[in-house]
Short mmCIF file of C-alpha atoms in Angstrom, two decimals:
data_model
loop_
_atom_site.label_atom_id
_atom_site.label_comp_id
_atom_site.label_asym_id
_atom_site.label_seq_id
_atom_site.Cartn_x
_atom_site.Cartn_y
_atom_site.Cartn_z
CA UNK U 224 -57.33 -20.75 131.08
CA UNK U 225 -59.68 -21.73 128.90
CA UNK U 226 -59.80 -18.93 126.87
CA UNK U 227 -56.16 -19.01 126.12
CA UNK U 228 -56.66 -21.99 124.85
CA UNK U 229 -58.89 -21.34 122.74
CA UNK U 230 -57.40 -18.28 122.19
CA UNK U 231 -54.20 -20.60 120.79
CA UNK U 232 -56.59 -23.47 118.71
CA UNK U 233 -57.22 -19.54 116.94
CA UNK U 234 -54.37 -18.54 116.36
CA UNK U 235 -52.98 -22.25 115.73
CA UNK U 236 -56.28 -22.91 113.43
CA UNK U 237 -55.60 -19.57 111.73
CA UNK U 238 -51.76 -20.13 110.84
CA UNK U 239 -52.56 -23.44 109.67
CA UNK U 240 -55.05 -21.95 107.16
CA UNK U 241 -52.65 -19.33 105.78
CA UNK U 242 -49.67 -21.95 105.60
CA UNK U 243 -52.22 -24.25 103.86
CA UNK U 244 -53.59 -21.90 101.67
CA UNK U 245 -49.87 -20.37 100.00
CA UNK U 246 -48.86 -24.42 99.97
CA UNK U 247 -52.14 -24.70 97.83
CA UNK U 248 -50.57 -22.15 95.66
CA UNK U 249 -47.28 -24.21 95.02
CA UNK U 250 -48.77 -26.64 94.25
CA UNK U 251 -50.88 -26.14 91.87
CA UNK U 252 -48.40 -24.35 90.33
CA UNK U 253 -46.12 -27.70 90.38
CA UNK U 254 -49.22 -29.39 89.07
CA UNK U 255 -49.74 -27.51 86.24
CA UNK U 256 -46.33 -27.28 85.08
CA UNK U 257 -46.04 -31.00 85.60
CA UNK U 258 -48.86 -31.26 83.40
CA UNK U 259 -46.92 -30.21 80.59
CA UNK U 260 -44.65 -32.00 81.07
CA UNK U 261 -46.83 -35.15 82.11
CA UNK U 262 -48.51 -34.84 78.56
CA UNK U 263 -45.01 -34.20 76.56
CA UNK U 264 -43.47 -37.32 77.96
CA UNK U 265 -46.09 -39.95 78.24
CA UNK U 266 -47.01 -38.96 73.73
CA UNK U 267 -50.64 -37.26 74.62
CA UNK U 268 -52.79 -34.12 73.71
CA UNK U 269 -52.92 -32.33 75.71
CA UNK U 270 -56.63 -31.25 74.87
CA UNK U 271 -58.13 -35.09 75.13
CA UNK U 272 -60.79 -35.47 77.28
CA UNK U 273 -60.32 -37.86 79.40
CA UNK U 274 -63.27 -39.68 81.63
CA UNK U 275 -63.99 -39.85 85.27
CA UNK U 276 -61.39 -42.96 86.18
CA UNK U 277 -62.67 -45.08 89.58
CA UNK U 278 -60.75 -43.65 92.27
CA UNK U 279 -59.64 -40.14 91.15
CA UNK U 280 -61.32 -37.48 93.57
CA UNK U 281 -63.84 -35.39 91.72
CA UNK U 282 -63.42 -31.72 92.79
CA UNK U 283 -66.35 -30.61 91.27
CA UNK U 284 -68.91 -29.80 93.37
CA UNK U 285 -72.52 -27.93 93.37
CA UNK U 286 -73.33 -25.86 96.80
CA UNK U 287 -70.17 -24.85 97.67
CA UNK U 288 -71.13 -22.13 99.20
CA UNK U 289 -73.17 -23.74 101.76
CA UNK U 290 -71.02 -26.40 102.48
CA UNK U 291 -69.22 -26.42 106.29
CA UNK U 292 -66.41 -26.22 107.88
CA UNK U 293 -65.89 -29.33 108.73
CA UNK U 294 -67.66 -30.89 105.50
CA UNK U 295 -64.78 -29.10 103.90
CA UNK U 296 -61.98 -30.23 105.53
CA UNK U 297 -63.27 -34.05 105.84
CA UNK U 298 -63.54 -33.90 101.57
CA UNK U 299 -59.89 -32.81 101.47
CA UNK U 300 -59.01 -34.81 103.08
CA UNK U 301 -60.30 -37.54 101.67
CA UNK U 302 -59.49 -36.38 98.58
CA UNK U 303 -55.17 -35.50 99.33
CA UNK U 304 -55.34 -38.96 101.11
CA UNK U 305 -56.46 -40.56 97.67
CA UNK U 306 -53.84 -38.36 95.48
CA UNK U 307 -51.35 -39.17 97.43
CA UNK U 308 -51.95 -43.21 97.09
CA UNK U 309 -52.36 -42.55 92.68
CA UNK U 310 -49.20 -40.90 92.46
CA UNK U 311 -47.22 -42.84 94.84
CA UNK U 312 -48.58 -45.55 92.67
CA UNK U 313 -47.98 -43.31 89.28
CA UNK U 314 -44.13 -42.78 90.46
CA UNK U 315 -43.46 -46.44 90.73
CA UNK U 316 -45.53 -46.84 86.84
CA UNK U 317 -43.57 -44.53 85.81
CA UNK U 318 -40.51 -45.97 86.52
CA UNK U 319 -40.92 -49.30 85.77
CA UNK U 320 -41.83 -47.35 82.17
CA UNK U 321 -39.38 -45.64 81.65
CA UNK U 322 -36.45 -46.34 84.09
CA UNK U 323 -33.95 -44.14 84.72
CA UNK U 324 -34.24 -41.96 81.61
CA UNK U 325 -36.97 -40.17 83.06
CA UNK U 326 -35.48 -38.10 85.62
CA UNK U 327 -37.51 -35.00 85.27
CA UNK U 328 -40.74 -36.95 85.55
CA UNK U 329 -40.12 -39.01 88.08
CA UNK U 330 -38.44 -35.94 90.16
CA UNK U 331 -41.56 -33.47 89.73
CA UNK U 332 -43.77 -36.38 90.27
CA UNK U 333 -42.19 -36.83 93.84
CA UNK U 334 -42.08 -33.25 94.64
CA UNK U 335 -45.66 -32.80 93.78
CA UNK U 336 -46.72 -36.56 96.18
CA UNK U 337 -44.64 -34.33 98.31
CA UNK U 338 -46.85 -31.79 98.58
CA UNK U 339 -49.44 -33.33 98.66
CA UNK U 340 -48.91 -35.52 101.99
CA UNK U 341 -47.50 -32.19 103.06
CA UNK U 342 -51.06 -31.10 103.00
CA UNK U 343 -52.67 -33.73 104.39
CA UNK U 344 -50.59 -33.38 107.44
CA UNK U 345 -52.24 -30.06 107.67
CA UNK U 346 -55.38 -31.24 106.48
CA UNK U 347 -55.01 -34.01 109.36
CA UNK U 348 -54.14 -30.81 112.13
CA UNK U 349 -57.12 -28.35 111.09
CA UNK U 350 -59.10 -31.37 112.06
CA UNK U 351 -58.04 -32.49 115.47
CA UNK U 352 -57.85 -28.78 116.05
CA UNK U 353 -61.96 -28.95 115.65
CA UNK U 354 -61.64 -32.02 117.73
CA UNK U 355 -62.93 -33.99 115.43
CA UNK U 356 -60.01 -36.18 114.75
CA UNK U 357 -58.91 -37.49 111.36
CA UNK U 358 -60.61 -39.68 110.00
CA UNK U 359 -58.44 -43.31 109.54
CA UNK U 360 -57.15 -44.17 106.13
CA UNK U 361 -58.49 -46.81 105.76
CA UNK U 362 -62.22 -44.92 104.61
CA UNK U 363 -60.63 -42.84 103.34
CA UNK U 364 -58.38 -44.25 100.56
CA UNK U 365 -60.55 -45.49 97.31
CA UNK U 366 -59.59 -49.19 96.29
CA UNK U 367 -56.60 -50.29 93.99
CA UNK U 368 -57.63 -50.22 90.35
CA UNK U 369 -58.50 -53.02 88.15
CA UNK U 370 -54.82 -53.94 85.70
CA UNK U 371 -55.01 -51.38 82.50
CA UNK U 372 -53.67 -51.17 79.65
CA UNK U 373 -50.54 -48.84 79.22
CA UNK U 374 -52.55 -46.17 77.19
CA UNK U 375 -55.26 -46.32 79.44
CA UNK U 376 -52.55 -45.24 82.85
CA UNK U 377 -51.12 -42.70 80.64
CA UNK U 378 -54.41 -41.61 80.68
CA UNK U 379 -55.59 -41.90 83.75
CA UNK U 380 -52.54 -40.34 84.83
CA UNK U 381 -53.18 -37.24 83.49
CA UNK U 382 -56.55 -37.41 84.57
CA UNK U 383 -55.15 -37.41 87.76
CA UNK U 384 -52.81 -34.48 87.25
CA UNK U 385 -55.69 -32.85 85.93
CA UNK U 386 -57.82 -33.44 89.13
CA UNK U 387 -54.86 -32.59 91.12
CA UNK U 388 -54.78 -28.89 90.04
CA UNK U 389 -58.56 -27.99 90.30
CA UNK U 390 -58.41 -29.53 94.00
CA UNK U 391 -55.54 -27.15 94.61
CA UNK U 392 -58.00 -24.68 93.29
CA UNK U 393 -60.73 -25.78 95.17
CA UNK U 394 -58.17 -26.66 98.10
CA UNK U 395 -57.22 -22.64 98.81
CA UNK U 396 -60.70 -21.53 98.63
CA UNK U 397 -61.99 -23.92 101.43
CA UNK U 398 -58.72 -22.96 103.57
CA UNK U 399 -60.39 -19.00 102.80
CA UNK U 400 -63.63 -20.17 103.71
CA UNK U 401 -62.29 -21.24 106.63
CA UNK U 402 -60.49 -18.39 107.79
CA UNK U 403 -63.29 -16.22 107.68
CA UNK U 404 -66.22 -16.09 110.57
CA UNK U 405 -69.63 -16.94 110.84
CA UNK U 406 -70.91 -20.77 109.24
CA UNK U 407 -68.87 -21.01 106.11
CA UNK U 408 -66.42 -21.71 108.56
CA UNK U 409 -68.48 -24.21 109.84
CA UNK U 410 -66.82 -24.34 113.88
CA UNK U 411 -69.00 -23.62 116.95
CA UNK U 412 -67.30 -20.38 118.30
CA UNK U 413 -66.11 -20.95 122.14
CA UNK U 414 -67.62 -19.17 125.08
CA UNK U 415 -64.27 -16.88 124.63
CA UNK U 416 -64.95 -15.82 121.26
CA UNK U 417 -69.16 -15.52 121.09
CA UNK U 418 -69.96 -11.85 121.34
CA UNK Q 275 -80.46 -0.15 47.64
CA UNK Q 276 -79.14 -2.68 49.85
CA UNK Q 277 -79.45 -6.19 49.34
CA UNK Q 278 -80.89 -8.81 51.87
CA UNK Q 279 -78.06 -11.78 53.21
CA UNK Q 280 -77.71 -14.92 55.13
CA UNK Q 281 -75.80 -14.15 58.42
CA UNK Q 282 -71.77 -15.10 57.98
CA UNK Q 283 -70.62 -16.75 61.27
CA UNK Q 284 -71.56 -15.11 64.23
CA UNK Q 285 -68.59 -13.70 66.39
CA UNK Q 286 -69.56 -14.93 70.13
CA UNK Q 287 -67.62 -14.39 72.90
CA UNK Q 288 -67.70 -15.79 76.95
CA UNK Q 289 -66.81 -14.04 79.78
CA UNK Q 290 -67.11 -14.50 84.01
CA UNK Q 291 -66.68 -11.33 85.41
CA UNK Q 292 -68.60 -12.25 88.50
CA UNK Q 293 -66.80 -15.37 89.25
CA UNK Q 294 -68.12 -17.85 91.30
CA UNK Q 295 -71.31 -16.63 89.85
CA UNK Q 296 -71.87 -17.29 86.70
CA UNK Q 297 -70.68 -16.12 83.45
CA UNK Q 298 -71.94 -14.32 80.43
CA UNK Q 299 -71.91 -14.60 76.71
CA UNK Q 300 -72.25 -11.74 74.07
CA UNK Q 301 -71.88 -11.99 70.67
CA UNK Q 302 -72.73 -10.04 67.31
CA UNK Q 303 -72.41 -10.56 63.22
CA UNK Q 304 -69.42 -9.25 62.11
CA UNK Q 305 -71.35 -7.92 58.97
CA UNK Q 306 -75.26 -6.77 58.94
CA UNK Q 307 -77.25 -8.57 57.16
CA UNK Q 308 -80.08 -5.67 56.09
CA UNK Q 309 -83.06 -7.88 57.73
CA UNK Q 310 -83.74 -8.94 61.14
CA UNK Q 311 -82.17 -12.33 62.66
CA UNK Q 312 -82.73 -14.57 65.19
CA UNK Q 313 -80.19 -15.58 67.95
CA UNK Q 314 -80.27 -19.01 69.78
CA UNK Q 315 -77.48 -20.21 71.97
CA UNK Q 316 -76.95 -23.18 73.62
CA UNK Q 317 -74.73 -24.07 76.41
CA UNK Q 318 -74.09 -27.16 77.11
CA UNK Q 319 -71.89 -29.10 80.04
CA UNK Q 320 -70.91 -32.47 80.53
CA UNK Q 321 -74.47 -33.63 79.57
CA UNK Q 322 -76.11 -31.04 81.09
CA UNK Q 323 -78.14 -28.25 78.84
CA UNK Q 324 -77.86 -25.27 80.61
CA UNK Q 325 -80.56 -21.76 80.66
CA UNK Q 326 -78.86 -18.68 79.19
CA UNK Q 327 -81.13 -16.38 80.62
CA UNK Q 328 -81.03 -13.44 78.27
CA UNK Q 329 -79.92 -10.09 79.36
CA UNK Q 330 -82.45 -6.77 78.84
CA UNK Q 331 -80.13 -5.04 77.98
CA UNK Q 332 -77.65 -4.76 75.98
CA UNK Q 333 -80.18 -7.86 73.82
CA UNK Q 334 -76.93 -9.40 72.08
CA UNK Q 335 -75.73 -11.36 75.76
CA UNK Q 336 -76.96 -13.83 77.66
CA UNK Q 337 -75.93 -14.86 81.43
CA UNK Q 338 -74.54 -18.83 83.12
CA UNK Q 339 -75.57 -19.56 87.04
CA UNK Q 340 -72.39 -21.67 87.09
CA UNK Q 341 -74.19 -24.71 89.03
CA UNK Q 342 -70.68 -27.11 89.38
CA UNK Q 343 -67.48 -24.84 90.84
CA UNK Q 344 -64.48 -26.30 89.90
CA UNK Q 345 -65.38 -29.21 87.06
CA UNK Q 346 -62.47 -30.21 84.79
CA UNK Q 347 -65.74 -31.06 82.44
CA UNK Q 348 -65.54 -27.73 79.08
CA UNK Q 349 -67.83 -25.99 78.81
CA UNK Q 350 -69.60 -26.12 75.25
CA UNK Q 351 -71.41 -23.02 73.97
CA UNK Q 352 -73.35 -23.01 70.64
CA UNK Q 353 -74.98 -19.95 68.77
CA UNK Q 354 -77.14 -20.03 65.81
CA UNK Q 355 -78.18 -16.81 63.96
CA UNK Q 356 -81.38 -17.46 61.65
CA UNK Q 357 -82.79 -15.19 58.88
CA UNK Q 358 -84.77 -15.56 55.80
CA UNK Q 359 -82.23 -16.12 53.73
CA UNK Q 360 -80.01 -18.42 55.75
CA UNK Q 361 -78.44 -19.39 59.38
CA UNK Q 362 -74.85 -19.65 60.31
CA UNK Q 363 -73.11 -20.94 64.01
CA UNK Q 364 -69.80 -20.97 66.35
CA UNK Q 365 -69.10 -22.87 68.89
CA UNK Q 366 -66.75 -22.24 71.94
CA UNK Q 367 -65.70 -24.57 74.34
CA UNK Q 368 -63.34 -23.46 77.31
CA UNK Q 369 -63.34 -24.48 80.99
CA UNK Q 370 -64.27 -22.90 83.67
CA UNK Q 371 -61.33 -21.49 84.94
CA UNK Q 372 -60.34 -19.84 81.24
CA UNK Q 373 -62.70 -17.81 81.06
CA UNK Q 374 -62.39 -15.13 84.54
CA UNK Q 375 -62.04 -12.16 83.72
CA UNK Q 376 -63.01 -9.30 86.51
CA UNK Q 377 -63.53 -5.81 85.45
CA UNK Q 378 -60.54 -2.94 85.71
CA UNK Q 379 -60.18 -2.03 89.56
CA UNK Q 380 -62.64 1.66 90.19
CA UNK Q 381 -61.99 4.53 91.31
CA UNK Q 382 -58.24 4.80 91.24
CA UNK Q 383 -57.00 7.65 93.05
CA UNK Q 384 -52.71 8.46 93.05
CA UNK Q 385 -51.68 11.72 95.61
CA UNK Q 386 -48.46 12.92 96.50
CA UNK Q 387 -47.15 12.57 99.36
CA UNK Q 388 -45.93 15.47 101.50
CA UNK Q 389 -42.47 16.46 102.14
CA UNK Q 390 -41.21 13.18 99.88
CA UNK Q 391 -40.54 14.53 96.10
CA UNK Q 392 -40.45 11.09 94.94
CA UNK Q 393 -43.72 9.02 96.13
CA UNK Q 394 -46.61 8.82 95.06
CA UNK Q 395 -49.56 7.48 96.79
CA UNK Q 396 -51.70 5.04 94.29
CA UNK Q 397 -55.23 3.66 95.53
CA UNK Q 398 -58.21 2.02 94.71
CA UNK Q 399 -61.13 -0.27 94.92
CA UNK Q 400 -61.72 -4.06 93.79
CA UNK Q 401 -64.74 -4.21 91.13
CA UNK Q 402 -67.84 -3.10 92.21
CA UNK Q 403 -68.68 -6.35 89.87
CA UNK Q 404 -66.38 -9.01 91.92
CA UNK Q 405 -68.88 -10.23 94.39
CA UNK Q 406 -67.08 -11.81 96.69
CA UNK Q 407 -63.30 -10.60 97.40
CA UNK Q 408 -63.11 -12.36 100.39
CA UNK Q 409 -63.46 -15.55 99.27
CA UNK Q 410 -61.83 -15.58 96.23
CA UNK Q 411 -59.54 -12.44 96.49
CA UNK Q 412 -57.64 -10.07 93.58
CA UNK Q 413 -54.43 -9.45 92.15
CA UNK Q 414 -53.20 -6.29 90.92
CA UNK Q 415 -51.15 -4.62 88.10
CA UNK Q 416 -50.14 -1.32 88.65
CA UNK Q 417 -48.21 0.35 85.73
CA UNK Q 418 -46.76 4.23 85.62
CA UNK Q 419 -44.72 6.02 83.49
CA UNK Q 420 -43.86 10.04 83.37
CA UNK Q 421 -45.98 11.47 81.02
CA UNK Q 422 -42.31 12.16 78.95
CA UNK Q 423 -41.49 8.81 78.66
CA UNK Q 424 -42.83 5.83 77.09
CA UNK Q 425 -41.51 2.96 79.55
CA UNK Q 426 -43.95 1.45 81.49
CA UNK Q 427 -42.66 0.19 85.07
CA UNK Q 428 -44.46 -2.18 87.06
CA UNK Q 429 -45.74 -3.85 90.18
CA UNK Q 430 -47.59 -6.54 90.71
CA UNK Q 431 -48.95 -6.89 93.97
CA UNK Q 432 -50.58 -9.71 96.19
CA UNK Q 433 -53.09 -7.98 98.35
CA UNK Q 434 -54.38 -4.73 99.79
CA UNK Q 435 -55.53 -1.86 97.23
CA UNK Q 436 -53.06 0.42 97.84
CA UNK Q 437 -49.35 0.96 97.25
CA UNK Q 438 -46.83 3.80 97.11
CA UNK Q 439 -44.49 4.13 94.04
CA UNK Q 440 -41.17 5.57 96.16
CA UNK Q 441 -38.64 6.06 92.49
CA UNK Q 442 -40.89 8.70 91.13
CA UNK Q 443 -38.56 11.07 89.13
CA UNK Q 444 -39.34 14.43 91.01
CA UNK Q 445 -41.43 17.52 89.28
CA UNK Q 446 -42.68 15.14 86.77
CA UNK Q 447 -46.32 14.61 86.21
CA UNK Q 448 -47.33 10.41 86.44
CA UNK Q 449 -49.67 8.74 84.23
CA UNK Q 450 -50.88 5.17 86.28
CA UNK Q 451 -53.02 1.99 85.99
CA UNK Q 452 -54.25 -0.91 87.89
CA UNK Q 453 -55.21 -4.14 86.49
CA UNK Q 454 -56.76 -7.19 88.49
CA UNK Q 455 -56.95 -10.30 88.18
CA UNK Q 456 -57.94 -13.24 90.24
CA UNK Q 457 -55.64 -14.95 92.06
CA UNK Q 458 -55.19 -18.60 91.53
CA UNK Q 459 -57.59 -18.19 88.20
CA UNK Q 460 -58.06 -16.99 84.92
CA UNK Q 461 -56.51 -13.73 83.02
CA UNK Q 462 -56.39 -10.30 83.72
CA UNK Q 463 -58.44 -7.26 83.12
CA UNK Q 464 -57.97 -4.59 80.74
CA UNK Q 465 -56.21 -1.31 82.72
CA UNK Q 466 -58.01 1.30 84.61
CA UNK Q 467 -59.42 4.93 83.60
CA UNK Q 468 -56.13 6.56 83.48
CA UNK Q 469 -54.99 8.75 86.40
CA UNK Q 470 -52.61 11.62 86.55
CA UNK Q 471 -50.33 12.74 89.67
CA UNK Q 472 -47.18 14.63 90.26
CA UNK Q 473 -44.96 14.41 93.53
CA UNK Q 474 -44.76 16.74 96.26
CA UNK Q 475 -42.02 19.94 95.19
CA UNK Q 476 -40.80 21.78 97.66
CA UNK Q 477 -42.20 26.04 96.97
CA UNK Q 478 -38.61 27.23 95.52
CA UNK Q 479 -37.74 29.88 98.07
CA UNK Q 480 -35.04 32.04 96.37
CA UNK Q 481 -37.78 33.19 93.78
CA UNK Q 482 -39.02 34.70 96.43
CA UNK Q 483 -36.47 36.51 97.89
CA UNK Q 484 -35.53 37.63 94.75
CA UNK Q 485 -38.71 38.93 93.83
CA UNK Q 486 -38.52 40.70 97.41
CA UNK Q 487 -35.18 42.25 96.49
CA UNK Q 488 -36.87 43.57 93.63
CA UNK Q 489 -40.01 45.41 95.81
CA UNK Q 490 -37.07 47.50 98.20
CA UNK Q 491 -34.91 48.54 95.46
CA UNK Q 492 -37.55 49.32 92.61
CA UNK Q 493 -39.51 52.91 92.31
CA UNK Q 494 -42.07 51.16 90.94
CA UNK Q 495 -45.25 50.50 93.07
CA UNK Q 496 -45.92 47.42 91.14
CA UNK Q 497 -44.23 43.88 92.17
CA UNK Q 498 -43.69 40.98 90.96
CA UNK Q 499 -45.46 37.83 92.99
CA UNK Q 500 -46.36 35.15 91.41
CA UNK Q 501 -49.40 33.43 92.72
CA UNK Q 502 -49.06 30.06 94.42
CA UNK Q 503 -50.56 28.09 91.93
CA UNK Q 504 -49.10 29.30 88.67
CA UNK Q 505 -46.06 27.24 87.32
CA UNK Q 506 -44.10 30.04 86.05
CA UNK Q 507 -41.35 27.67 84.73
CA UNK Q 508 -41.88 25.29 82.04
CA UNK Q 509 -40.20 21.86 82.97
CA UNK Q 510 -37.31 22.32 80.79
CA UNK Q 511 -36.02 24.74 82.27
CA UNK Q 512 -35.77 23.51 85.85
CA UNK Q 513 -32.72 22.53 86.40
CA UNK Q 514 -31.44 20.65 89.45
CA UNK Q 515 -33.36 18.17 91.67
CA UNK Q 516 -35.37 17.60 94.62
CA UNK Q 517 -36.69 20.43 96.43
CA UNK Q 518 -34.40 23.41 95.74
CA UNK Q 519 -34.93 24.38 91.90
CA UNK Q 520 -33.51 27.22 90.48
CA UNK Q 521 -35.36 28.38 87.30
CA UNK Q 522 -32.83 30.04 85.53
CA UNK Q 523 -35.20 31.44 83.26
CA UNK Q 524 -37.71 33.57 85.09
CA UNK Q 525 -34.48 34.35 87.43
CA UNK Q 526 -33.15 36.41 84.12
CA UNK Q 527 -36.45 38.10 83.94
CA UNK Q 528 -36.92 39.09 87.34
CA UNK Q 529 -33.63 40.33 87.49
CA UNK Q 530 -34.42 42.27 84.37
CA UNK Q 531 -36.70 43.88 85.68
CA UNK Q 532 -35.39 44.93 88.36
CA UNK Q 533 -32.55 46.28 86.49
CA UNK Q 534 -34.90 48.39 84.75
CA UNK Q 535 -36.17 50.29 87.53
CA UNK Q 536 -33.40 51.19 89.35
#
């Protein structure tokens, strides 16, 4: 019975990782398209440098290959919960700023927000499978930033989407690491799986 | 008499063919200076200066190990070339993902499929320079055409290192190449070395029959039996398709040969 449960959990984990990888790939593709639309609609320079903004999860990581599976999942979860809040805020600001005049950008933002929410769910499920359970959302969501000017909000939005595009690539890589056997997956094998 | 000149702006290129380990930059001068030159390269990532270790060979190349992955901060590479008469420099700025370009796939093999006149089985291997294809899988682009046509057929393959072409023209020699790209980032590799293959064709049975008739009715002791590997028909003389191909030119010759000796 224990072996069957373990095998079932392994299959479920593999299934969640595979779906998550596909979702991350689609998400990245949509975010890249959204970036083009955003830059155009907000009148920004696509090559503009955006300094790191407080509250925006940075995808850049050192010693990525040395992370355990649990570390990967926790960092991903914290990031996507933050992106969920940031995108919701961007959507609200965009609707206030442009009203119904630009439905295209609003729809694209909403679609990406949906994908981020779906991906967050995947990560929470993966953590439950590892008997860790996802941390409370209050701890993961960064505090609201101080009020910004319109131009600062536009630049922050650009920063959010750029980092989200990087995270989508990183997440696909992280989930692939989880499907590999060995220490990189960060999951101790059950007695049934041990050699 | 050659006049020494100060260096012109050097040509600089950076590329990662071994992501995520690192990248390399290589350079050359567009025109010779006819006197010794020295090259200095600097690599900045954000506020951090990185070391570009010069390769022993070729001498105009150095490589950098990635310290971070998935960064949105651009890399800035500046190459300065100096000689006794002056100096010149050039700068490249790029994203981590933008310069990722694998080497072409290796060991491309194309084989006919027995009893399948329209199929060719193609297989290849990941480039050996790509360090971790399991974590950083490659996707592939295969192109193929019969030698007699200019138009390529293309197939994009998201996994696996083999593919069966199922719409080849029977009996036609094909040229096939494969390219690779990281599944998520960067650009396509150059095309692999080209391989040639021809789909399987059935041995033309009626030619053996004609030869046998010629042998039994002829008063000569000689017989006409083509060796198994000899192509006695040129492509233009073959009519029909599939496994039953009539080589009418050779047939006429054989018939004439047979008549001569009756």
